[in-house]
Amino acid sequence: MTIPRFPVRRGLALLTALAVVAALAVVLWPRSDSLRVTAYFPRTVGIYPGSDVRVLGVRIGEVKKITPEGSRVRVVLEYDKGRKVPADAQAAIINSSVVSDRYVQLLPVYRKGPVLHDGAVIPESRTAVPVELDRIFDSLHTTADALGPKGANKDGSLSRLLAVSADNLKGQGTNINQTIEDLSQAVTTLSDGRSDLFGTVRNLQVFTAALAADDKSVRSFNDSLAGVARQLAGERGDLAAALKYLATALGDVADFVKNNKKSLTSNVKGLSKVTKVLVTQRAALDELLAVAPTGLSNLQNAYNASSGTLDTRNNPQSPQDPASLLCSLLKTTGDEGGKNPDCKQLKQLFDSLPKLPSAPAGTGTVDRTLGGILGAKA
């Protein structure tokens, strides 16, 4: 037996038609192209459902709903979905003119970053409302009552204050004007030098930070300084006496210099000459200081205490050249002009001496030694 397939085909066709209808409904169903944001204001005078919502004065939406909630008012704003408003935007009620309706201004203008999303809330801290004229009048009335005959001027104090102030300021308009101008110039100078002022403040901050970082050393220095101060405080009597005596001594020195000015001048000049001589003869002084100890020692050894004489030993037998010996003696003594004799002439003199006859055991030559000259035997 064959099962007919016609009812199955009809079911598939029906399901396909339903799917197409559902897809068209989803595509063609009208969707909302606007965003809703809730803002809280302390009051909403002059704002109604349908009032404009603007950015830079350009309408982008309208107020949808206003609901009082205790001390604040809940306002629902709706604007085009294509408009971008910063996520931290503020809302303010603006007067376009004295008699016209007000509108809600969203600010600032979107530049970049996150935006308000649908259902976002602008808190009361980011909303502002204009000051109402009746509030101004109420404030003026309150001020007048506070300063009036039932307030600060109850005993005429305010009147006396105004009268005294008027008397004090009478004729001082020029001075007050000059004071204001000088103050303006001072403020301008401070403004022009603000970079230097800020630099000074920064340097002070660095200095204080360095002191704070080296607090231990600073405390140690302060403790040492306090110790020195305490020690000086304990010895202030001795310090005062020392300063007193020093003042007296300086006075005596000043008097001495004043009374002996000529003598001191002469002594200083003579001392200058002596120092010049010492500088000129420093080589001789150096030699004297080097030789003098040995010479004095030899002088002490040559002194004969029993006879009171200086004993010396002669060595006539030693082969000495008479010309060299006499030349050495003459060079030691010198003449007044500081010139020494020419040893070459002495040598020529001794060489010119005639030859003596040959001794029995002699060599046939002249003995030119000191021993030979003195007639000493060989």
mmCIF file of C-alpha atoms in Angstrom:
data_model
loop_
_atom_site.group_PDB
_atom_site.id
_atom_site.type_symbol
_atom_site.label_atom_id
_atom_site.label_comp_id
_atom_site.label_asym_id
_atom_site.label_seq_id
_atom_site.Cartn_x
_atom_site.Cartn_y
_atom_site.Cartn_z
ATOM 1 C CA MET A 1 0.000 0.000 0.000
ATOM 2 C CA THR A 2 1.422 3.428 -1.016
ATOM 3 C CA ILE A 3 1.321 6.391 1.439
ATOM 4 C CA PRO A 4 0.330 9.699 -0.191
ATOM 5 C CA ARG A 5 2.989 12.508 0.143
ATOM 6 C CA PHE A 6 0.793 15.516 -0.575
ATOM 7 C CA PRO A 7 0.058 16.493 3.052
ATOM 8 C CA VAL A 8 3.812 16.538 3.922
ATOM 9 C CA ARG A 9 4.574 18.915 1.082
ATOM 10 C CA ARG A 10 1.782 21.218 2.210
ATOM 11 C CA GLY A 11 3.260 21.326 5.747
ATOM 12 C CA LEU A 12 6.727 22.273 4.472
ATOM 13 C CA ALA A 13 5.298 25.033 2.337
ATOM 14 C CA LEU A 14 3.350 26.409 5.288
ATOM 15 C CA LEU A 15 6.439 26.458 7.521
ATOM 16 C CA THR A 16 8.475 28.236 4.842
ATOM 17 C CA ALA A 17 5.806 30.886 4.429
ATOM 18 C CA LEU A 18 5.667 31.512 8.165
ATOM 19 C CA ALA A 19 9.486 31.898 8.347
ATOM 20 C CA VAL A 20 9.463 34.450 5.508
ATOM 21 C CA VAL A 21 6.663 36.437 7.182
ATOM 22 C CA ALA A 22 8.554 36.465 10.498
ATOM 23 C CA ALA A 23 11.762 37.673 8.816
ATOM 24 C CA LEU A 24 9.887 40.458 7.032
ATOM 25 C CA ALA A 25 8.249 41.451 10.287
ATOM 26 C CA VAL A 26 11.589 41.708 12.009
ATOM 27 C CA VAL A 27 13.070 43.720 9.161
ATOM 28 C CA LEU A 28 10.123 46.014 8.515
ATOM 29 C CA TRP A 29 8.899 46.435 12.121
ATOM 30 C CA PRO A 30 9.326 50.133 13.162
ATOM 31 C CA ARG A 31 12.235 50.569 15.665
ATOM 32 C CA SER A 32 13.125 53.457 17.920
ATOM 33 C CA ASP A 33 15.864 55.733 16.494
ATOM 34 C CA SER A 34 16.257 57.822 19.679
ATOM 35 C CA LEU A 35 18.046 57.607 23.041
ATOM 36 C CA ARG A 36 16.538 58.379 26.421
ATOM 37 C CA VAL A 37 18.605 59.968 29.216
ATOM 38 C CA THR A 38 17.449 60.856 32.713
ATOM 39 C CA ALA A 39 18.614 64.121 34.336
ATOM 40 C CA TYR A 40 17.922 65.350 37.881
ATOM 41 C CA PHE A 41 17.440 69.104 38.534
ATOM 42 C CA PRO A 42 16.782 70.952 41.799
ATOM 43 C CA ARG A 43 13.842 72.685 40.058
ATOM 44 C CA THR A 44 12.439 72.956 36.530
ATOM 45 C CA VAL A 45 10.695 76.322 36.235
ATOM 46 C CA GLY A 46 9.723 76.985 32.620
ATOM 47 C CA ILE A 47 10.406 73.404 31.443
ATOM 48 C CA TYR A 48 7.571 71.256 30.162
ATOM 49 C CA PRO A 49 7.161 67.997 28.217
ATOM 50 C CA GLY A 50 7.977 68.896 24.633
ATOM 51 C CA SER A 51 10.593 71.557 25.533
ATOM 52 C CA ASP A 52 13.681 71.473 23.367
ATOM 53 C CA VAL A 53 16.858 69.568 24.115
ATOM 54 C CA ARG A 54 19.759 71.358 22.412
ATOM 55 C CA VAL A 55 23.495 71.204 21.860
ATOM 56 C CA LEU A 56 25.130 74.567 21.014
ATOM 57 C CA GLY A 57 21.616 75.942 20.523
ATOM 58 C CA VAL A 58 20.711 73.329 17.884
ATOM 59 C CA ARG A 59 17.660 71.171 18.666
ATOM 60 C CA ILE A 60 18.470 67.460 18.845
ATOM 61 C CA GLY A 61 15.486 66.208 20.877
ATOM 62 C CA GLU A 62 12.841 67.097 23.444
ATOM 63 C CA VAL A 63 11.772 66.664 27.055
ATOM 64 C CA LYS A 64 9.539 63.604 27.374
ATOM 65 C CA LYS A 65 8.581 63.451 31.025
ATOM 66 C CA ILE A 66 8.944 65.569 34.219
ATOM 67 C CA THR A 67 8.439 63.898 37.593
ATOM 68 C CA PRO A 68 8.950 65.608 41.003
ATOM 69 C CA GLU A 69 10.862 63.440 43.485
ATOM 70 C CA GLY A 70 11.112 65.133 46.876
ATOM 71 C CA SER A 71 13.684 67.945 46.747
ATOM 72 C CA ARG A 72 14.586 67.278 43.123
ATOM 73 C CA VAL A 73 12.885 66.815 39.762
ATOM 74 C CA ARG A 74 13.386 63.850 37.420
ATOM 75 C CA VAL A 75 13.444 64.863 33.760
ATOM 76 C CA VAL A 76 13.528 62.329 30.919
ATOM 77 C CA LEU A 77 15.276 63.617 27.798
ATOM 78 C CA GLU A 78 15.038 62.043 24.370
ATOM 79 C CA TYR A 79 17.276 62.892 21.399
ATOM 80 C CA ASP A 80 18.297 61.420 18.057
ATOM 81 C CA LYS A 81 20.336 58.270 18.231
ATOM 82 C CA GLY A 82 22.781 59.628 15.682
ATOM 83 C CA ARG A 83 23.751 62.514 17.967
ATOM 84 C CA LYS A 84 26.815 61.886 20.130
ATOM 85 C CA VAL A 85 26.944 63.380 23.619
ATOM 86 C CA PRO A 86 29.938 62.892 25.985
ATOM 87 C CA ALA A 87 29.430 60.328 28.733
ATOM 88 C CA ASP A 88 30.235 62.971 31.399
ATOM 89 C CA ALA A 89 27.961 65.582 29.839
ATOM 90 C CA GLN A 90 26.211 68.261 31.906
ATOM 91 C CA ALA A 91 22.646 69.512 31.567
ATOM 92 C CA ALA A 92 21.594 73.123 32.120
ATOM 93 C CA ILE A 93 18.249 74.910 31.850
ATOM 94 C CA ILE A 94 18.732 77.975 29.623
ATOM 95 C CA ASN A 95 16.659 81.123 29.178
ATOM 96 C CA SER A 96 16.543 81.994 25.499
ATOM 97 C CA SER A 97 14.824 85.306 26.395
ATOM 98 C CA VAL A 98 12.903 86.865 29.278
ATOM 99 C CA VAL A 99 9.427 85.791 28.149
ATOM 100 C CA SER A 100 10.022 82.686 26.023
ATOM 101 C CA ASP A 101 10.118 79.081 27.153
ATOM 102 C CA ARG A 102 13.276 77.529 28.411
ATOM 103 C CA TYR A 103 15.151 74.545 27.027
ATOM 104 C CA VAL A 104 17.657 71.968 28.257
ATOM 105 C CA GLN A 105 21.199 72.404 26.998
ATOM 106 C CA LEU A 106 23.606 69.431 26.917
ATOM 107 C CA LEU A 107 27.286 70.375 27.102
ATOM 108 C CA PRO A 108 30.082 70.220 26.233
ATOM 109 C CA VAL A 109 30.219 69.343 22.546
ATOM 110 C CA TYR A 110 31.360 65.804 21.851
ATOM 111 C CA ARG A 111 34.991 65.567 20.673
ATOM 112 C CA LYS A 112 36.102 62.017 21.334
ATOM 113 C CA GLY A 113 35.768 59.256 23.910
ATOM 114 C CA PRO A 114 32.745 57.438 25.342
ATOM 115 C CA VAL A 115 29.205 58.719 24.766
ATOM 116 C CA LEU A 116 25.940 58.682 26.703
ATOM 117 C CA HIS A 117 24.088 55.433 26.188
ATOM 118 C CA ASP A 118 20.382 54.755 26.277
ATOM 119 C CA GLY A 119 19.108 54.924 29.850
ATOM 120 C CA ALA A 120 22.084 56.922 31.189
ATOM 121 C CA VAL A 121 21.590 59.217 34.199
ATOM 122 C CA ILE A 122 22.929 62.756 34.639
ATOM 123 C CA PRO A 123 23.089 63.385 38.424
ATOM 124 C CA GLU A 124 22.061 66.626 40.086
ATOM 125 C CA SER A 125 25.738 67.514 40.628
ATOM 126 C CA ARG A 126 26.079 67.873 36.827
ATOM 127 C CA THR A 127 22.969 69.961 36.240
ATOM 128 C CA ALA A 128 22.351 73.706 36.566
ATOM 129 C CA VAL A 129 19.301 75.957 36.637
ATOM 130 C CA PRO A 130 19.047 79.740 36.189
ATOM 131 C CA VAL A 131 18.460 82.024 39.142
ATOM 132 C CA GLU A 132 14.829 83.051 39.303
ATOM 133 C CA LEU A 133 13.839 86.705 39.575
ATOM 134 C CA ASP A 134 11.716 86.055 42.654
ATOM 135 C CA ARG A 135 14.744 84.498 44.380
ATOM 136 C CA ILE A 136 16.759 87.649 43.636
ATOM 137 C CA PHE A 137 13.998 89.794 45.089
ATOM 138 C CA ASP A 138 13.763 87.493 48.103
ATOM 139 C CA SER A 139 17.529 87.757 48.685
ATOM 140 C CA LEU A 140 17.393 91.546 48.412
ATOM 141 C CA HIS A 141 14.475 91.651 50.825
ATOM 142 C CA THR A 142 16.324 89.414 53.300
ATOM 143 C CA THR A 143 19.436 91.616 53.044
ATOM 144 C CA ALA A 144 17.409 94.773 53.549
ATOM 145 C CA ASP A 145 15.743 93.308 56.629
ATOM 146 C CA ALA A 146 19.135 92.227 58.025
ATOM 147 C CA LEU A 147 20.572 95.721 57.560
ATOM 148 C CA GLY A 148 17.410 97.632 58.424
ATOM 149 C CA PRO A 149 16.117 99.120 61.682
ATOM 150 C CA LYS A 150 15.152 95.668 62.937
ATOM 151 C CA GLY A 151 18.542 94.162 62.130
ATOM 152 C CA ALA A 152 22.108 95.494 62.103
ATOM 153 C CA ASN A 153 20.928 99.121 62.267
ATOM 154 C CA LYS A 154 18.698 98.565 65.256
ATOM 155 C CA ASP A 155 20.881 100.852 67.417
ATOM 156 C CA GLY A 156 22.084 103.003 64.517
ATOM 157 C CA SER A 157 25.375 101.108 64.248
ATOM 158 C CA LEU A 158 25.189 100.751 60.474
ATOM 159 C CA SER A 159 24.374 104.444 60.044
ATOM 160 C CA ARG A 160 27.333 105.442 62.209
ATOM 161 C CA LEU A 161 29.583 103.048 60.284
ATOM 162 C CA LEU A 162 28.526 104.569 56.973
ATOM 163 C CA ALA A 163 28.932 108.111 58.334
ATOM 164 C CA VAL A 164 32.411 107.420 59.734
ATOM 165 C CA SER A 165 33.432 105.653 56.539
ATOM 166 C CA ALA A 166 32.214 108.590 54.476
ATOM 167 C CA ASP A 167 34.173 111.039 56.652
ATOM 168 C CA ASN A 168 37.330 108.900 56.423
ATOM 169 C CA LEU A 169 37.065 108.473 52.672
ATOM 170 C CA LYS A 170 36.146 112.085 52.002
ATOM 171 C CA GLY A 171 38.715 113.660 49.692
ATOM 172 C CA GLN A 172 40.684 110.358 49.423
ATOM 173 C CA GLY A 173 39.387 109.370 46.009
ATOM 174 C CA THR A 174 42.709 110.167 44.300
ATOM 175 C CA ASN A 175 44.678 108.159 46.851
ATOM 176 C CA ILE A 176 42.276 105.222 46.613
ATOM 177 C CA ASN A 177 42.514 105.313 42.828
ATOM 178 C CA GLN A 178 46.337 105.385 43.023
ATOM 179 C CA THR A 179 46.279 102.502 45.501
ATOM 180 C CA ILE A 180 44.123 100.429 43.151
ATOM 181 C CA GLU A 181 46.418 101.224 40.221
ATOM 182 C CA ASP A 182 49.518 100.291 42.261
ATOM 183 C CA LEU A 183 47.835 97.073 43.350
ATOM 184 C CA SER A 184 46.996 96.317 39.729
ATOM 185 C CA GLN A 185 50.632 96.897 38.710
ATOM 186 C CA ALA A 186 51.833 94.690 41.570
ATOM 187 C CA VAL A 187 49.487 91.911 40.505
ATOM 188 C CA THR A 188 50.656 92.337 36.895
ATOM 189 C CA THR A 189 54.300 92.122 38.011
ATOM 190 C CA LEU A 190 53.583 88.963 39.971
ATOM 191 C CA SER A 191 51.780 87.523 36.968
ATOM 192 C CA ASP A 192 54.693 88.342 34.642
ATOM 193 C CA GLY A 193 57.178 86.806 37.098
ATOM 194 C CA ARG A 194 55.088 83.768 37.891
ATOM 195 C CA SER A 195 57.633 81.464 36.217
ATOM 196 C CA ASP A 196 60.403 82.749 38.513
ATOM 197 C CA LEU A 197 58.059 82.563 41.493
ATOM 198 C CA PHE A 198 57.081 79.001 40.674
ATOM 199 C CA GLY A 199 60.760 78.141 40.094
ATOM 200 C CA THR A 200 61.609 79.529 43.533
ATOM 201 C CA VAL A 201 58.825 77.489 45.086
ATOM 202 C CA ARG A 202 60.064 74.369 43.280
ATOM 203 C CA ASN A 203 63.640 75.008 44.472
ATOM 204 C CA LEU A 204 62.378 75.443 48.023
ATOM 205 C CA GLN A 205 60.491 72.177 47.647
ATOM 206 C CA VAL A 206 63.678 70.427 46.472
ATOM 207 C CA PHE A 207 65.624 71.981 49.369
ATOM 208 C CA THR A 208 63.076 70.895 51.957
ATOM 209 C CA ALA A 209 62.936 67.433 50.386
ATOM 210 C CA ALA A 210 66.742 67.184 50.675
ATOM 211 C CA LEU A 211 66.568 68.257 54.325
ATOM 212 C CA ALA A 212 63.836 65.708 54.962
ATOM 213 C CA ALA A 213 65.856 62.967 53.266
ATOM 214 C CA ASP A 214 68.924 63.840 55.393
ATOM 215 C CA ASP A 215 66.926 64.399 58.557
ATOM 216 C CA LYS A 216 69.361 62.442 60.756
ATOM 217 C CA SER A 217 72.371 64.578 59.804
ATOM 218 C CA VAL A 218 70.357 67.783 60.170
ATOM 219 C CA ARG A 219 69.245 66.754 63.650
ATOM 220 C CA SER A 220 72.841 65.881 64.581
ATOM 221 C CA PHE A 221 74.039 69.288 63.342
ATOM 222 C CA ASN A 222 71.309 71.044 65.313
ATOM 223 C CA ASP A 223 72.243 69.082 68.444
ATOM 224 C CA SER A 224 75.938 69.975 68.032
ATOM 225 C CA LEU A 225 75.067 73.615 67.451
ATOM 226 C CA ALA A 226 72.887 73.591 70.553
ATOM 227 C CA GLY A 227 75.777 72.061 72.537
ATOM 228 C CA VAL A 228 78.165 74.775 71.362
ATOM 229 C CA ALA A 229 75.607 77.422 72.232
ATOM 230 C CA ARG A 230 75.196 75.969 75.730
ATOM 231 C CA GLN A 231 78.971 75.867 76.231
ATOM 232 C CA LEU A 232 79.338 79.474 75.099
ATOM 233 C CA ALA A 233 76.465 80.462 77.364
ATOM 234 C CA GLY A 234 78.229 78.787 80.305
ATOM 235 C CA GLU A 235 81.468 80.654 79.560
ATOM 236 C CA ARG A 236 79.995 84.001 78.614
ATOM 237 C CA GLY A 237 81.620 85.615 81.664
ATOM 238 C CA ASP A 238 85.097 84.498 80.590
ATOM 239 C CA LEU A 239 84.397 85.497 76.995
ATOM 240 C CA ALA A 240 83.239 88.934 78.093
ATOM 241 C CA ALA A 241 86.388 89.404 80.212
ATOM 242 C CA ALA A 242 88.632 88.202 77.365
ATOM 243 C CA LEU A 243 86.979 90.585 74.936
ATOM 244 C CA LYS A 244 87.345 93.418 77.466
ATOM 245 C CA TYR A 245 91.093 92.730 77.947
ATOM 246 C CA LEU A 246 91.546 92.341 74.210
ATOM 247 C CA ALA A 247 89.939 95.728 73.660
ATOM 248 C CA THR A 248 92.302 97.278 76.255
ATOM 249 C CA ALA A 249 95.341 95.606 74.656
ATOM 250 C CA LEU A 250 94.320 96.798 71.200
ATOM 251 C CA GLY A 251 93.951 100.311 72.587
ATOM 252 C CA ASP A 252 97.471 100.154 74.089
ATOM 253 C CA VAL A 253 98.871 98.839 70.806
ATOM 254 C CA ALA A 254 97.150 101.659 68.920
ATOM 255 C CA ASP A 255 98.602 104.248 71.323
ATOM 256 C CA PHE A 256 102.076 102.694 71.034
ATOM 257 C CA VAL A 257 101.946 102.754 67.246
ATOM 258 C CA LYS A 258 100.673 106.326 67.269
ATOM 259 C CA ASN A 259 103.410 107.574 69.670
ATOM 260 C CA ASN A 260 106.248 105.673 67.961
ATOM 261 C CA LYS A 261 105.228 106.049 64.365
ATOM 262 C CA LYS A 262 108.544 107.571 63.236
ATOM 263 C CA SER A 263 110.667 105.000 65.068
ATOM 264 C CA LEU A 264 108.586 102.133 63.735
ATOM 265 C CA THR A 265 108.877 103.542 60.228
ATOM 266 C CA SER A 266 112.672 103.785 60.568
ATOM 267 C CA ASN A 267 112.887 100.273 62.031
ATOM 268 C CA VAL A 268 110.796 98.850 59.253
ATOM 269 C CA LYS A 269 112.997 100.529 56.658
ATOM 270 C CA GLY A 270 116.165 99.189 58.393
ATOM 271 C CA LEU A 271 114.625 95.750 58.603
ATOM 272 C CA SER A 272 113.896 95.957 54.915
ATOM 273 C CA LYS A 273 117.576 96.664 54.220
ATOM 274 C CA VAL A 274 118.655 93.772 56.457
ATOM 275 C CA THR A 275 116.301 91.389 54.720
ATOM 276 C CA LYS A 276 117.616 92.529 51.335
ATOM 277 C CA VAL A 277 121.197 91.814 52.484
ATOM 278 C CA LEU A 278 120.143 88.417 53.790
ATOM 279 C CA VAL A 279 118.447 87.613 50.506
ATOM 280 C CA THR A 280 121.550 88.711 48.560
ATOM 281 C CA GLN A 281 123.931 86.694 50.759
ATOM 282 C CA ARG A 282 121.744 83.678 51.219
ATOM 283 C CA ALA A 283 124.345 81.420 49.521
ATOM 284 C CA ALA A 284 127.065 82.635 51.885
ATOM 285 C CA LEU A 285 124.748 82.204 54.862
ATOM 286 C CA ASP A 286 123.980 78.695 53.718
ATOM 287 C CA GLU A 287 127.707 77.894 53.517
ATOM 288 C CA LEU A 288 128.344 79.547 56.893
ATOM 289 C CA LEU A 289 125.606 77.516 58.566
ATOM 290 C CA ALA A 290 127.037 74.349 57.033
ATOM 291 C CA VAL A 291 130.716 75.047 57.968
ATOM 292 C CA ALA A 292 130.350 76.970 61.238
ATOM 293 C CA PRO A 293 129.604 73.924 63.470
ATOM 294 C CA THR A 294 132.762 72.114 62.255
ATOM 295 C CA GLY A 295 134.866 75.252 62.574
ATOM 296 C CA LEU A 296 133.718 75.932 66.112
ATOM 297 C CA SER A 297 134.381 72.329 67.037
ATOM 298 C CA ASN A 298 137.937 72.596 65.652
ATOM 299 C CA LEU A 299 138.441 75.895 67.502
ATOM 300 C CA GLN A 300 137.422 74.236 70.759
ATOM 301 C CA ASN A 301 139.820 71.373 70.146
ATOM 302 C CA ALA A 302 142.708 73.800 69.300
ATOM 303 C CA TYR A 303 142.309 75.794 72.497
ATOM 304 C CA ASN A 304 144.914 74.986 75.171
ATOM 305 C CA ALA A 305 143.360 75.735 78.534
ATOM 306 C CA SER A 306 146.627 75.404 80.520
ATOM 307 C CA SER A 307 148.497 78.009 78.470
ATOM 308 C CA GLY A 308 145.519 79.975 77.242
ATOM 309 C CA THR A 309 146.636 79.659 73.606
ATOM 310 C CA LEU A 310 145.469 78.137 70.377
ATOM 311 C CA ASP A 311 147.823 75.256 69.526
ATOM 312 C CA THR A 312 148.293 74.202 65.922
ATOM 313 C CA ARG A 313 150.436 71.546 64.317
ATOM 314 C CA ASN A 314 152.714 72.314 61.379
ATOM 315 C CA ASN A 315 153.655 69.677 58.847
ATOM 316 C CA PRO A 316 156.697 71.210 57.113
ATOM 317 C CA GLN A 317 157.902 67.796 55.851
ATOM 318 C CA SER A 318 154.844 67.226 53.711
ATOM 319 C CA PRO A 319 155.470 67.945 50.024
ATOM 320 C CA GLN A 320 153.565 71.167 49.634
ATOM 321 C CA ASP A 321 153.821 73.646 46.828
ATOM 322 C CA PRO A 322 154.675 77.109 48.313
ATOM 323 C CA ALA A 323 152.939 78.915 45.478
ATOM 324 C CA SER A 324 149.712 76.987 45.990
ATOM 325 C CA LEU A 325 149.910 77.477 49.797
ATOM 326 C CA LEU A 326 150.394 81.234 49.555
ATOM 327 C CA CYS A 327 147.714 81.520 46.891
ATOM 328 C CA SER A 328 145.286 79.627 49.128
ATOM 329 C CA LEU A 329 146.074 81.907 52.090
ATOM 330 C CA LEU A 330 145.672 85.029 49.997
ATOM 331 C CA LYS A 331 142.367 83.781 48.535
ATOM 332 C CA THR A 332 141.100 83.087 52.048
ATOM 333 C CA THR A 333 141.882 86.569 53.301
ATOM 334 C CA GLY A 334 141.155 88.454 50.066
ATOM 335 C CA ASP A 335 141.405 92.204 49.624
ATOM 336 C CA GLU A 336 138.895 94.940 50.223
ATOM 337 C CA GLY A 337 137.784 94.981 46.632
ATOM 338 C CA GLY A 338 136.892 91.329 46.804
ATOM 339 C CA LYS A 339 139.564 90.461 44.176
ATOM 340 C CA ASN A 340 142.054 87.619 44.777
ATOM 341 C CA PRO A 341 145.674 87.700 43.530
ATOM 342 C CA ASP A 342 146.651 85.878 40.392
ATOM 343 C CA CYS A 343 148.163 82.510 41.442
ATOM 344 C CA LYS A 344 149.796 82.245 38.038
ATOM 345 C CA GLN A 345 152.192 85.091 38.915
ATOM 346 C CA LEU A 346 153.159 83.381 42.217
ATOM 347 C CA LYS A 347 153.962 80.182 40.352
ATOM 348 C CA GLN A 348 156.103 82.076 37.858
ATOM 349 C CA LEU A 349 157.885 83.753 40.804
ATOM 350 C CA PHE A 350 158.796 80.468 42.510
ATOM 351 C CA ASP A 351 159.783 78.885 39.209
ATOM 352 C CA SER A 352 162.245 81.742 38.591
ATOM 353 C CA LEU A 353 164.196 81.007 41.793
ATOM 354 C CA PRO A 354 167.805 79.847 41.027
ATOM 355 C CA LYS A 355 168.729 76.261 41.466
ATOM 356 C CA LEU A 356 170.725 75.393 44.594
ATOM 357 C CA PRO A 357 173.849 73.231 44.470
ATOM 358 C CA SER A 358 173.332 69.558 44.679
ATOM 359 C CA ALA A 359 173.416 68.154 48.152
ATOM 360 C CA PRO A 360 175.736 65.224 48.959
ATOM 361 C CA ALA A 361 172.893 62.836 48.795
ATOM 362 C CA GLY A 362 170.730 65.098 46.754
ATOM 363 C CA THR A 363 169.238 64.666 43.453
ATOM 364 C CA GLY A 364 170.688 67.837 41.961
ATOM 365 C CA THR A 365 167.311 69.535 41.979
ATOM 366 C CA VAL A 366 165.940 72.384 44.008
ATOM 367 C CA ASP A 367 163.617 71.363 46.866
ATOM 368 C CA ARG A 368 160.673 73.662 46.386
ATOM 369 C CA THR A 369 158.645 72.167 49.200
ATOM 370 C CA LEU A 370 157.824 74.136 52.345
ATOM 371 C CA GLY A 371 160.336 71.982 54.238
ATOM 372 C CA GLY A 372 163.060 72.784 51.756
ATOM 373 C CA ILE A 373 162.324 76.512 51.927
ATOM 374 C CA LEU A 374 162.496 76.487 55.758
ATOM 375 C CA GLY A 375 165.822 74.585 55.605
ATOM 376 C CA ALA A 376 164.553 71.370 57.038
ATOM 377 C CA LYS A 377 166.752 68.334 56.663
ATOM 378 C CA ALA A 378 165.750 65.613 54.361
#
